[in-house]
Amino acid sequence: MDMLMFQLQKQSTTPLYKQLYREIRTAITAGKIAVDTKLPSKRKLADYLQISQTTVELAYSQLVAEGFIEPRPRKGFFTMPVEELAYLDLPQEETAIRDVPKPTYVYDFNPARIDTRSFPFPTWRKTAREVIDEENHELLLAGHPQGDESLRAEIARYLYQSRGVVCKPEQIIVGSGTEQLMPLLIRLFDKNLSFGFENPGYALTHSIFEHDDRQAFPIAVDEDGIDVQELDKTVVDIAYVTPSHQFPTGSILSATRRAQLLNWAAASPERYIIEDDYDSEFRYTSQPIPALQSMDVGGRVIYISTFSKSIMPSLRIAYLVLPPRLLNAYRKTFLHYTSTVPRIDQQIVATFMQKGHFSRHLNRMRKLYRKKLECLTQALVPYQPLVTVSGEQAGMHVVLTIDTERTEQNLVSLASDAGIRVFAMQNYDLLKQKSASSKIVLGFGGLDESEIQQGITQLMACWNITKTSSSAKR
């Protein structure tokens, strides 16, 4: 076909890949591009429109995902038939809207799950009773918009002792989850500033940037964490990273990369780093790695974390540590906001921490998760070298690299048919790049040791992976 005649507004706040995606989609649905037409190659279209190949790749990936085009091996991308639905303004019978039933699994290796059976319910219940008392009637009123001071003080003390984070309670913002705090944080920055995020990475983050109509770029990750050299080649102003335990690869940002990243941020007054320290409490091979914020002398690192892994996901309490410069902007922008976390919940957590229950709970859970990790890795030893494990230094998930001709999606599908839930690495990759080997993300927090052993045995069986003779001798 002739080269696509699209006018992209490079000064617009709408990302270029989104503009290109919309233009091609409109042309297909309007019939301007006929069915089974071959689209220009990513390189040719990028050269013609004077944009990056990554921009074209992102637009094509979205069109493939929505069924407007399809990739054909060694041929390129071709348009698919799209039926045009006429809108009829006719009365229709109301139909009941039912929730789609969630599949049930015998073994759920979801990396977001925690061990709920080991939670200290008696201690939590006692703490709640202490807080919910008629003497604490002021808790029925709205509190500080950044969160109760007692909770922020406990968080500041804990972060300094466990992560080396230096901050005052005044710098902390308490909110109901990362997905609630991140949009508030994004709104502190000028709309012309762009964001960079790890790829593969936490899917929610990219969605937040997109929903807030901010330009964001995927930055590659390797065994040393985010590729700072690639980051430096982009127009990114704010980088979102998970340096202590990258999700989902499990890689740890090396000391060299940490220095490079901080130097990158210091090179421009508009640059900042958002450090998501989502599961740093659980490290098994050595002492916890200090937070990136602890190395920051220029006030360029914004620290964010949550109690989802350390206490419970349903608690919905996360927190930001803002540098002083951004704190003033936050207070001006959100002057009339109130904290989204109920004060009673805040006070329960504050008391839980103040009385030492939180540290004891963490120590107990750290030992428990270490035993589960050891159980998981031992269960996988007989299948080496067909199956190798990485990312096991911290957190509650590992990555399996499978020596097989099966695709990741095929492996996930086979596991699902056997009642086992696992996750494809490609699901976290915005560019849907094909790797040399299939990689599966496997969480172990929500299963006990017997379930882990049985689950691995059945998982290998459904994948037709047998124990190797070399590992059987060990």
CSV table of C-alpha atoms in Angstrom, one decimal:
chain,number,residue,atom,x,y,z
A,1,MET,CA,0.0,0.0,0.0
A,2,ASP,CA,1.0,3.6,-0.3
A,3,MET,CA,2.7,5.2,2.7
A,4,LEU,CA,0.2,6.2,5.3
A,5,MET,CA,-0.6,9.9,5.1
A,6,PHE,CA,-1.1,10.7,8.8
A,7,GLN,CA,-0.5,14.0,10.5
A,8,LEU,CA,0.9,13.5,13.9
A,9,GLN,CA,1.0,16.5,16.4
A,10,LYS,CA,4.4,16.2,18.0
A,11,GLN,CA,3.6,19.1,20.3
A,12,SER,CA,0.5,17.5,21.7
A,13,THR,CA,0.4,16.0,25.2
A,14,THR,CA,-1.1,12.8,23.7
A,15,PRO,CA,1.7,10.3,23.1
A,16,LEU,CA,2.7,9.8,19.5
A,17,TYR,CA,2.1,6.1,19.6
A,18,LYS,CA,-1.4,6.7,20.7
A,19,GLN,CA,-2.0,9.3,17.9
A,20,LEU,CA,-0.7,6.8,15.3
A,21,TYR,CA,-2.8,4.0,16.7
A,22,ARG,CA,-5.9,6.1,16.5
A,23,GLU,CA,-5.2,7.2,13.0
A,24,ILE,CA,-4.6,3.7,11.7
A,25,ARG,CA,-7.7,2.3,13.6
A,26,THR,CA,-9.9,5.1,12.1
A,27,ALA,CA,-8.6,4.5,8.6
A,28,ILE,CA,-9.4,0.7,8.9
A,29,THR,CA,-12.9,1.1,10.4
A,30,ALA,CA,-13.7,3.8,7.8
A,31,GLY,CA,-12.6,1.5,4.9
A,32,LYS,CA,-9.8,3.8,3.8
A,33,ILE,CA,-7.4,0.9,4.3
A,34,ALA,CA,-8.8,-2.3,2.6
A,35,VAL,CA,-9.0,-5.6,4.3
A,36,ASP,CA,-5.8,-7.8,4.0
A,37,THR,CA,-3.7,-4.7,3.1
A,38,LYS,CA,0.0,-4.9,4.2
A,39,LEU,CA,1.0,-2.1,6.4
A,40,PRO,CA,4.5,-0.5,6.0
A,41,SER,CA,7.3,-2.0,8.0
A,42,LYS,CA,8.0,-0.4,11.3
A,43,ARG,CA,11.3,1.0,10.0
A,44,LYS,CA,9.8,2.5,6.8
A,45,LEU,CA,6.9,4.1,8.6
A,46,ALA,CA,9.2,5.4,11.3
A,47,ASP,CA,11.5,7.0,8.7
A,48,TYR,CA,8.6,8.4,6.8
A,49,LEU,CA,6.9,10.0,9.8
A,50,GLN,CA,10.2,10.9,11.4
A,51,ILE,CA,9.4,9.1,14.6
A,52,SER,CA,11.1,6.3,16.5
A,53,GLN,CA,10.5,2.6,15.6
A,54,THR,CA,9.5,2.1,19.3
A,55,THR,CA,6.6,4.5,18.7
A,56,VAL,CA,5.4,2.5,15.6
A,57,GLU,CA,6.0,-0.7,17.5
A,58,LEU,CA,3.7,0.4,20.4
A,59,ALA,CA,1.0,1.5,18.0
A,60,TYR,CA,1.1,-1.8,16.0
A,61,SER,CA,1.1,-3.8,19.2
A,62,GLN,CA,-2.1,-2.1,20.4
A,63,LEU,CA,-3.7,-2.7,17.0
A,64,VAL,CA,-2.7,-6.4,17.1
A,65,ALA,CA,-4.1,-6.7,20.6
A,66,GLU,CA,-7.5,-5.2,19.5
A,67,GLY,CA,-7.7,-7.4,16.4
A,68,PHE,CA,-7.4,-4.6,13.8
A,69,ILE,CA,-4.2,-6.0,12.3
A,70,GLU,CA,-2.3,-9.3,12.5
A,71,PRO,CA,1.4,-10.1,12.2
A,72,ARG,CA,2.3,-12.8,9.7
A,73,PRO,CA,5.7,-14.5,10.0
A,74,ARG,CA,8.3,-13.1,7.5
A,75,LYS,CA,5.6,-11.1,5.8
A,76,GLY,CA,4.6,-8.2,8.0
A,77,PHE,CA,1.4,-6.7,9.4
A,78,PHE,CA,-1.9,-7.0,7.6
A,79,THR,CA,-5.3,-5.5,8.2
A,80,MET,CA,-8.1,-7.6,9.4
A,81,PRO,CA,-11.9,-7.5,8.5
A,82,VAL,CA,-13.8,-5.2,10.9
A,83,GLU,CA,-17.6,-5.3,10.7
A,84,GLU,CA,-19.2,-1.9,11.0
A,85,LEU,CA,-22.2,-1.9,13.4
A,86,ALA,CA,-25.0,0.5,12.7
A,87,TYR,CA,-26.5,2.2,15.7
A,88,LEU,CA,-30.2,1.8,16.0
A,89,ASP,CA,-32.0,4.0,18.5
A,90,LEU,CA,-34.6,1.4,19.4
A,91,PRO,CA,-35.9,0.5,22.9
A,92,GLN,CA,-34.2,-2.6,24.3
A,93,GLU,CA,-35.1,-4.9,27.1
A,94,GLU,CA,-32.9,-4.4,30.1
A,95,THR,CA,-30.7,-7.4,30.7
A,96,ALA,CA,-29.2,-8.3,34.0
A,97,ILE,CA,-25.5,-7.6,34.2
A,98,ARG,CA,-23.7,-10.5,35.8
A,99,ASP,CA,-20.1,-10.6,37.0
A,100,VAL,CA,-17.9,-12.9,35.0
A,101,PRO,CA,-17.2,-15.9,37.2
A,102,LYS,CA,-13.5,-16.1,38.2
A,103,PRO,CA,-11.8,-19.4,37.4
A,104,THR,CA,-10.8,-21.5,40.4
A,105,TYR,CA,-7.4,-23.1,40.8
A,106,VAL,CA,-6.2,-26.0,42.9
A,107,TYR,CA,-2.7,-24.3,43.0
A,108,ASP,CA,-2.6,-20.5,42.7
A,109,PHE,CA,1.0,-19.3,42.1
A,110,ASN,CA,-0.1,-15.7,42.1
A,111,PRO,CA,2.8,-13.4,43.0
A,112,ALA,CA,0.4,-10.9,44.7
A,113,ARG,CA,-0.8,-13.5,47.2
A,114,ILE,CA,0.4,-13.6,50.8
A,115,ASP,CA,0.2,-16.3,53.5
A,116,THR,CA,-3.1,-15.4,55.1
A,117,ARG,CA,-3.1,-18.4,57.4
A,118,SER,CA,-0.1,-17.1,59.4
A,119,PHE,CA,-1.5,-13.7,60.1
A,120,PRO,CA,-1.5,-12.8,63.8
A,121,PHE,CA,-5.3,-12.4,64.2
A,122,PRO,CA,-5.4,-12.4,68.0
A,123,THR,CA,-2.8,-9.6,68.2
A,124,TRP,CA,-4.5,-7.6,65.5
A,125,ARG,CA,-7.9,-8.1,67.1
A,126,LYS,CA,-6.5,-6.9,70.5
A,127,THR,CA,-4.9,-3.9,68.9
A,128,ALA,CA,-8.2,-3.0,67.2
A,129,ARG,CA,-10.1,-3.2,70.5
A,130,GLU,CA,-7.6,-0.8,72.1
A,131,VAL,CA,-8.1,1.7,69.3
A,132,ILE,CA,-11.9,1.4,68.9
A,133,ASP,CA,-12.7,2.8,72.3
A,134,GLU,CA,-15.0,5.6,73.4
A,135,GLU,CA,-12.0,7.5,74.7
A,136,ASN,CA,-10.8,7.8,71.1
A,137,HIS,CA,-14.0,9.5,69.9
A,138,GLU,CA,-11.9,12.1,68.0
A,139,LEU,CA,-11.1,9.3,65.5
A,140,LEU,CA,-14.7,9.8,64.1
A,141,LEU,CA,-13.6,13.2,62.8
A,142,ALA,CA,-11.5,13.9,59.7
A,143,GLY,CA,-7.8,13.9,60.4
A,144,HIS,CA,-4.7,15.3,58.8
A,145,PRO,CA,-5.0,15.3,55.0
A,146,GLN,CA,-1.6,13.6,54.8
A,147,GLY,CA,-2.5,10.9,57.3
A,148,ASP,CA,-2.5,10.8,61.1
A,149,GLU,CA,0.7,12.1,62.5
A,150,SER,CA,1.2,9.1,64.8
A,151,LEU,CA,1.2,6.7,61.8
A,152,ARG,CA,3.5,8.9,59.7
A,153,ALA,CA,5.9,9.1,62.7
A,154,GLU,CA,6.0,5.3,62.9
A,155,ILE,CA,6.5,4.9,59.2
A,156,ALA,CA,9.4,7.4,59.2
A,157,ARG,CA,11.0,5.5,62.1
A,158,TYR,CA,10.6,2.2,60.4
A,159,LEU,CA,11.9,3.4,57.1
A,160,TYR,CA,15.1,4.8,58.7
A,161,GLN,CA,15.8,1.6,60.7
A,162,SER,CA,15.0,-0.9,57.9
A,163,ARG,CA,15.7,0.9,54.6
A,164,GLY,CA,18.0,3.8,55.5
A,165,VAL,CA,15.4,6.3,54.3
A,166,VAL,CA,15.9,9.7,55.9
A,167,CYS,CA,12.7,11.7,56.1
A,168,LYS,CA,10.5,13.6,58.5
A,169,PRO,CA,6.9,12.6,59.2
A,170,GLU,CA,5.9,15.8,57.5
A,171,GLN,CA,7.2,14.5,54.2
A,172,ILE,CA,5.0,11.4,54.2
A,173,ILE,CA,1.6,11.1,52.4
A,174,VAL,CA,-0.6,8.2,53.4
A,175,GLY,CA,-3.1,7.0,50.8
A,176,SER,CA,-5.3,4.0,50.0
A,177,GLY,CA,-2.9,2.1,47.7
A,178,THR,CA,-0.3,2.8,45.1
A,179,GLU,CA,-3.0,3.3,42.4
A,180,GLN,CA,-4.5,6.1,44.4
A,181,LEU,CA,-1.2,7.8,45.3
A,182,MET,CA,0.5,7.6,41.9
A,183,PRO,CA,-2.2,9.8,40.1
A,184,LEU,CA,-1.8,12.4,42.8
A,185,LEU,CA,2.0,12.4,42.4
A,186,ILE,CA,1.7,12.6,38.6
A,187,ARG,CA,-0.4,15.7,38.9
A,188,LEU,CA,2.4,17.5,40.7
A,189,PHE,CA,4.4,17.6,37.5
A,190,ASP,CA,3.9,19.8,34.4
A,191,LYS,CA,2.0,18.0,31.7
A,192,ASN,CA,4.9,18.5,29.2
A,193,LEU,CA,7.1,16.3,31.3
A,194,SER,CA,7.4,12.7,30.3
A,195,PHE,CA,7.7,9.5,32.3
A,196,GLY,CA,9.8,6.3,31.8
A,197,PHE,CA,8.9,2.9,33.2
A,198,GLU,CA,10.6,-0.5,33.4
A,199,ASN,CA,9.7,-2.9,30.6
A,200,PRO,CA,8.8,-5.6,31.5
A,201,GLY,CA,7.2,-4.1,34.5
A,202,TYR,CA,4.3,-3.5,36.8
A,203,ALA,CA,1.3,-3.3,34.4
A,204,LEU,CA,-0.7,-0.9,36.6
A,205,THR,CA,1.9,1.8,36.3
A,206,HIS,CA,1.7,2.1,32.6
A,207,SER,CA,-2.1,2.2,32.9
A,208,ILE,CA,-1.9,5.1,35.3
A,209,PHE,CA,0.3,7.1,33.0
A,210,GLU,CA,-2.1,6.4,30.1
A,211,HIS,CA,-5.2,7.2,32.1
A,212,ASP,CA,-3.7,10.5,33.1
A,213,ASP,CA,-2.8,11.3,29.5
A,214,ARG,CA,0.9,11.5,30.2
A,215,GLN,CA,3.6,10.7,27.7
A,216,ALA,CA,5.4,7.6,29.0
A,217,PHE,CA,8.1,5.4,27.5
A,218,PRO,CA,9.1,1.8,28.2
A,219,ILE,CA,12.7,1.4,29.2
A,220,ALA,CA,14.4,-2.0,28.9
A,221,VAL,CA,15.5,-4.0,32.0
A,222,ASP,CA,18.3,-6.6,32.2
A,223,GLU,CA,20.0,-8.6,35.0
A,224,ASP,CA,21.3,-5.3,36.5
A,225,GLY,CA,18.0,-3.5,36.5
A,226,ILE,CA,16.8,-0.6,34.3
A,227,ASP,CA,19.1,0.3,31.4
A,228,VAL,CA,20.2,3.8,32.3
A,229,GLN,CA,22.0,4.3,29.0
A,230,GLU,CA,18.7,3.7,27.2
A,231,LEU,CA,16.9,6.0,29.6
A,232,ASP,CA,19.4,8.7,28.9
A,233,LYS,CA,18.7,8.5,25.2
A,234,THR,CA,15.0,9.2,25.6
A,235,VAL,CA,13.2,12.5,26.5
A,236,VAL,CA,12.1,11.0,29.9
A,237,ASP,CA,12.0,13.4,32.8
A,238,ILE,CA,10.7,11.2,35.6
A,239,ALA,CA,11.8,7.5,35.9
A,240,TYR,CA,9.7,4.9,37.7
A,241,VAL,CA,11.8,2.0,39.0
A,242,THR,CA,11.7,-0.9,41.4
A,243,PRO,CA,15.4,-1.1,42.3
A,244,SER,CA,15.5,-3.4,45.3
A,245,HIS,CA,13.6,-6.3,43.5
A,246,GLN,CA,12.5,-5.5,40.0
A,247,PHE,CA,9.0,-6.7,39.1
A,248,PRO,CA,8.6,-9.1,37.5
A,249,THR,CA,12.2,-10.2,36.6
A,250,GLY,CA,13.5,-10.1,40.2
A,251,SER,CA,16.7,-8.4,39.1
A,252,ILE,CA,18.4,-6.0,41.6
A,253,LEU,CA,19.6,-2.6,40.4
A,254,SER,CA,23.4,-2.9,40.6
A,255,ALA,CA,25.6,-0.4,42.5
A,256,THR,CA,26.9,1.0,39.3
A,257,ARG,CA,23.4,1.5,37.8
A,258,ARG,CA,22.3,3.2,41.1
A,259,ALA,CA,25.0,5.7,40.8
A,260,GLN,CA,24.2,6.2,37.1
A,261,LEU,CA,20.5,6.7,37.8
A,262,LEU,CA,21.1,9.3,40.5
A,263,ASN,CA,23.6,11.1,38.2
A,264,TRP,CA,21.0,11.0,35.4
A,265,ALA,CA,18.4,12.6,37.8
A,266,ALA,CA,20.9,15.3,38.9
A,267,ALA,CA,21.7,16.3,35.3
A,268,SER,CA,18.4,18.3,34.9
A,269,PRO,CA,16.4,20.3,37.4
A,270,GLU,CA,13.1,18.7,36.1
A,271,ARG,CA,14.2,15.1,36.6
A,272,TYR,CA,13.0,12.8,39.4
A,273,ILE,CA,13.1,9.1,40.3
A,274,ILE,CA,10.0,7.3,41.6
A,275,GLU,CA,11.4,4.4,43.7
A,276,ASP,CA,8.7,1.8,44.3
A,277,ASP,CA,9.9,-0.4,47.2
A,278,TYR,CA,7.0,-2.7,47.1
A,279,ASP,CA,8.4,-5.9,48.8
A,280,SER,CA,11.8,-4.9,50.2
A,281,GLU,CA,11.0,-6.4,53.6
A,282,PHE,CA,11.6,-9.9,52.3
A,283,ARG,CA,15.2,-10.5,51.3
A,284,TYR,CA,16.7,-14.0,51.9
A,285,THR,CA,20.4,-14.1,50.7
A,286,SER,CA,21.8,-11.1,52.6
A,287,GLN,CA,20.9,-8.0,54.6
A,288,PRO,CA,18.2,-5.8,52.9
A,289,ILE,CA,19.7,-3.5,50.3
A,290,PRO,CA,19.4,0.2,51.4
A,291,ALA,CA,16.8,2.1,49.5
A,292,LEU,CA,17.9,4.3,46.6
A,293,GLN,CA,16.5,7.3,48.5
A,294,SER,CA,19.1,6.7,51.2
A,295,MET,CA,21.8,7.5,48.6
A,296,ASP,CA,20.0,10.6,47.3
A,297,VAL,CA,21.6,13.9,48.4
A,298,GLY,CA,19.8,16.2,45.9
A,299,GLY,CA,16.2,15.5,46.8
A,300,ARG,CA,15.5,13.7,43.5
A,301,VAL,CA,14.1,10.4,44.7
A,302,ILE,CA,10.4,10.0,45.6
A,303,TYR,CA,10.0,6.9,47.7
A,304,ILE,CA,6.7,4.9,47.6
A,305,SER,CA,5.8,1.7,49.4
A,306,THR,CA,2.8,-0.2,50.8
A,307,PHE,CA,1.7,-2.5,53.6
A,308,SER,CA,0.1,-4.9,51.1
A,309,LYS,CA,2.9,-7.5,51.3
A,310,SER,CA,4.0,-6.9,54.9
A,311,ILE,CA,0.6,-6.8,56.5
A,312,MET,CA,-2.3,-7.5,54.1
A,313,PRO,CA,-3.4,-6.4,50.6
A,314,SER,CA,-6.9,-5.6,51.8
A,315,LEU,CA,-5.6,-3.0,54.3
A,316,ARG,CA,-5.2,-0.6,51.4
A,317,ILE,CA,-2.5,1.6,53.0
A,318,ALA,CA,0.4,2.9,51.0
A,319,TYR,CA,2.6,5.9,51.5
A,320,LEU,CA,4.8,8.4,49.6
A,321,VAL,CA,7.9,10.2,50.9
A,322,LEU,CA,8.2,13.5,49.0
A,323,PRO,CA,11.3,15.6,48.7
A,324,PRO,CA,10.8,19.0,50.4
A,325,ARG,CA,10.5,20.8,47.0
A,326,LEU,CA,7.6,18.6,46.0
A,327,LEU,CA,6.0,18.6,49.4
A,328,ASN,CA,5.2,22.4,49.1
A,329,ALA,CA,3.7,21.8,45.6
A,330,TYR,CA,1.6,18.9,47.1
A,331,ARG,CA,0.2,21.0,49.9
A,332,LYS,CA,-0.8,23.8,47.4
A,333,THR,CA,-2.3,21.4,44.9
A,334,PHE,CA,-4.2,19.2,47.3
A,335,LEU,CA,-5.0,21.8,50.0
A,336,HIS,CA,-8.6,20.7,50.4
A,337,TYR,CA,-8.1,16.9,50.1
A,338,THR,CA,-8.6,14.6,53.0
A,339,SER,CA,-6.8,11.3,53.6
A,340,THR,CA,-8.4,8.4,51.8
A,341,VAL,CA,-7.6,5.9,54.6
A,342,PRO,CA,-10.0,5.6,57.5
A,343,ARG,CA,-8.5,7.0,60.7
A,344,ILE,CA,-9.3,3.9,62.7
A,345,ASP,CA,-7.4,1.8,60.3
A,346,GLN,CA,-4.5,4.2,60.5
A,347,GLN,CA,-4.5,4.1,64.2
A,348,ILE,CA,-4.6,0.3,64.3
A,349,VAL,CA,-1.5,0.2,62.1
A,350,ALA,CA,0.3,2.9,64.1
A,351,THR,CA,-0.4,1.1,67.4
A,352,PHE,CA,0.6,-2.3,65.8
A,353,MET,CA,3.9,-0.7,64.9
A,354,GLN,CA,4.5,1.2,68.1
A,355,LYS,CA,4.1,-1.8,70.3
A,356,GLY,CA,6.6,-3.9,68.3
A,357,HIS,CA,4.0,-6.2,66.8
A,358,PHE,CA,4.9,-5.2,63.2
A,359,SER,CA,8.6,-6.0,63.5
A,360,ARG,CA,7.9,-9.3,65.2
A,361,HIS,CA,5.4,-10.2,62.5
A,362,LEU,CA,7.9,-9.3,59.8
A,363,ASN,CA,10.6,-11.4,61.3
A,364,ARG,CA,8.2,-14.4,61.6
A,365,MET,CA,7.0,-14.0,58.0
A,366,ARG,CA,10.5,-13.5,56.6
A,367,LYS,CA,11.5,-16.9,58.1
A,368,LEU,CA,8.3,-18.5,56.8
A,369,TYR,CA,8.7,-17.2,53.2
A,370,ARG,CA,12.4,-18.2,53.2
A,371,LYS,CA,11.3,-21.8,54.0
A,372,LYS,CA,8.7,-21.7,51.2
A,373,LEU,CA,11.3,-20.4,48.8
A,374,GLU,CA,13.7,-23.2,49.8
A,375,CYS,CA,10.9,-25.7,49.3
A,376,LEU,CA,10.1,-24.3,45.9
A,377,THR,CA,13.7,-24.3,44.6
A,378,GLN,CA,14.3,-27.8,46.0
A,379,ALA,CA,11.1,-29.0,44.2
A,380,LEU,CA,12.5,-27.7,41.0
A,381,VAL,CA,16.0,-29.2,41.3
A,382,PRO,CA,15.1,-32.5,39.7
A,383,TYR,CA,14.0,-30.7,36.5
A,384,GLN,CA,17.3,-28.8,35.9
A,385,PRO,CA,18.6,-27.8,33.5
A,386,LEU,CA,15.3,-27.9,31.6
A,387,VAL,CA,14.0,-25.5,34.2
A,388,THR,CA,16.1,-22.8,35.8
A,389,VAL,CA,15.2,-20.3,38.6
A,390,SER,CA,16.1,-16.6,38.8
A,391,GLY,CA,15.0,-13.6,40.9
A,392,GLU,CA,15.0,-15.7,44.1
A,393,GLN,CA,17.1,-13.2,46.2
A,394,ALA,CA,14.0,-11.4,47.5
A,395,GLY,CA,10.2,-11.0,47.4
A,396,MET,CA,7.6,-13.6,47.0
A,397,HIS,CA,8.0,-14.7,43.4
A,398,VAL,CA,10.6,-16.3,41.1
A,399,VAL,CA,11.0,-16.5,37.4
A,400,LEU,CA,11.3,-19.9,35.7
A,401,THR,CA,13.1,-20.2,32.4
A,402,ILE,CA,11.8,-23.2,30.5
A,403,ASP,CA,13.9,-25.0,27.9
A,404,THR,CA,11.0,-25.8,25.6
A,405,GLU,CA,9.5,-25.1,22.2
A,406,ARG,CA,6.2,-24.2,23.7
A,407,THR,CA,5.3,-20.5,24.0
A,408,GLU,CA,4.7,-18.8,27.3
A,409,GLN,CA,1.0,-18.5,26.6
A,410,ASN,CA,0.8,-22.2,25.7
A,411,LEU,CA,2.5,-23.1,29.0
A,412,VAL,CA,0.0,-20.8,30.9
A,413,SER,CA,-2.9,-22.4,29.1
A,414,LEU,CA,-1.8,-26.0,29.9
A,415,ALA,CA,-1.3,-25.1,33.5
A,416,SER,CA,-4.7,-23.5,33.7
A,417,ASP,CA,-6.3,-26.6,32.2
A,418,ALA,CA,-4.6,-28.6,35.0
A,419,GLY,CA,-6.0,-26.2,37.7
A,420,ILE,CA,-2.7,-24.3,38.2
A,421,ARG,CA,-2.4,-20.6,37.9
A,422,VAL,CA,0.9,-19.2,36.6
A,423,PHE,CA,1.9,-16.0,34.7
A,424,ALA,CA,3.7,-15.4,31.4
A,425,MET,CA,6.6,-13.0,31.5
A,426,GLN,CA,5.3,-11.6,28.2
A,427,ASN,CA,2.2,-10.4,29.9
A,428,TYR,CA,4.3,-7.7,31.7
A,429,ASP,CA,6.1,-6.7,28.5
A,430,LEU,CA,4.4,-3.8,26.8
A,431,LEU,CA,6.3,-4.5,23.5
A,432,LYS,CA,5.4,-8.2,23.6
A,433,GLN,CA,9.0,-9.1,22.6
A,434,LYS,CA,9.8,-12.7,22.0
A,435,SER,CA,12.7,-14.0,24.1
A,436,ALA,CA,14.9,-17.0,23.4
A,437,SER,CA,13.3,-19.0,26.1
A,438,SER,CA,9.9,-19.1,27.7
A,439,LYS,CA,9.7,-17.4,31.1
A,440,ILE,CA,7.0,-18.0,33.7
A,441,VAL,CA,6.5,-15.8,36.8
A,442,LEU,CA,5.7,-18.0,39.8
A,443,GLY,CA,4.6,-16.7,43.2
A,444,PHE,CA,4.8,-18.8,46.3
A,445,GLY,CA,3.5,-16.6,49.2
A,446,GLY,CA,-0.1,-17.9,49.2
A,447,LEU,CA,0.7,-21.7,49.3
A,448,ASP,CA,2.0,-23.9,52.1
A,449,GLU,CA,5.0,-26.2,51.6
A,450,SER,CA,3.0,-29.3,50.7
A,451,GLU,CA,1.0,-27.3,48.2
A,452,ILE,CA,4.2,-26.0,46.6
A,453,GLN,CA,5.7,-29.4,46.3
A,454,GLN,CA,2.5,-30.9,44.8
A,455,GLY,CA,1.8,-27.9,42.6
A,456,ILE,CA,5.3,-28.1,41.1
A,457,THR,CA,5.0,-31.8,40.4
A,458,GLN,CA,1.7,-31.4,38.7
A,459,LEU,CA,2.9,-28.3,36.8
A,460,MET,CA,5.9,-30.2,35.4
A,461,ALA,CA,3.6,-33.1,34.5
A,462,CYS,CA,1.2,-30.9,32.5
A,463,TRP,CA,4.1,-29.4,30.7
A,464,ASN,CA,5.5,-32.9,30.0
A,465,ILE,CA,8.8,-32.0,31.7
A,466,THR,CA,10.3,-35.1,33.3
A,467,LYS,CA,13.1,-35.3,35.9
A,468,THR,CA,16.5,-35.4,34.4
A,469,SER,CA,19.0,-38.1,35.1
A,470,SER,CA,21.7,-35.7,36.0
A,471,SER,CA,19.6,-34.0,38.7
A,472,ALA,CA,18.3,-37.4,39.9
A,473,LYS,CA,21.9,-38.4,40.9
A,474,ARG,CA,22.3,-35.4,43.2
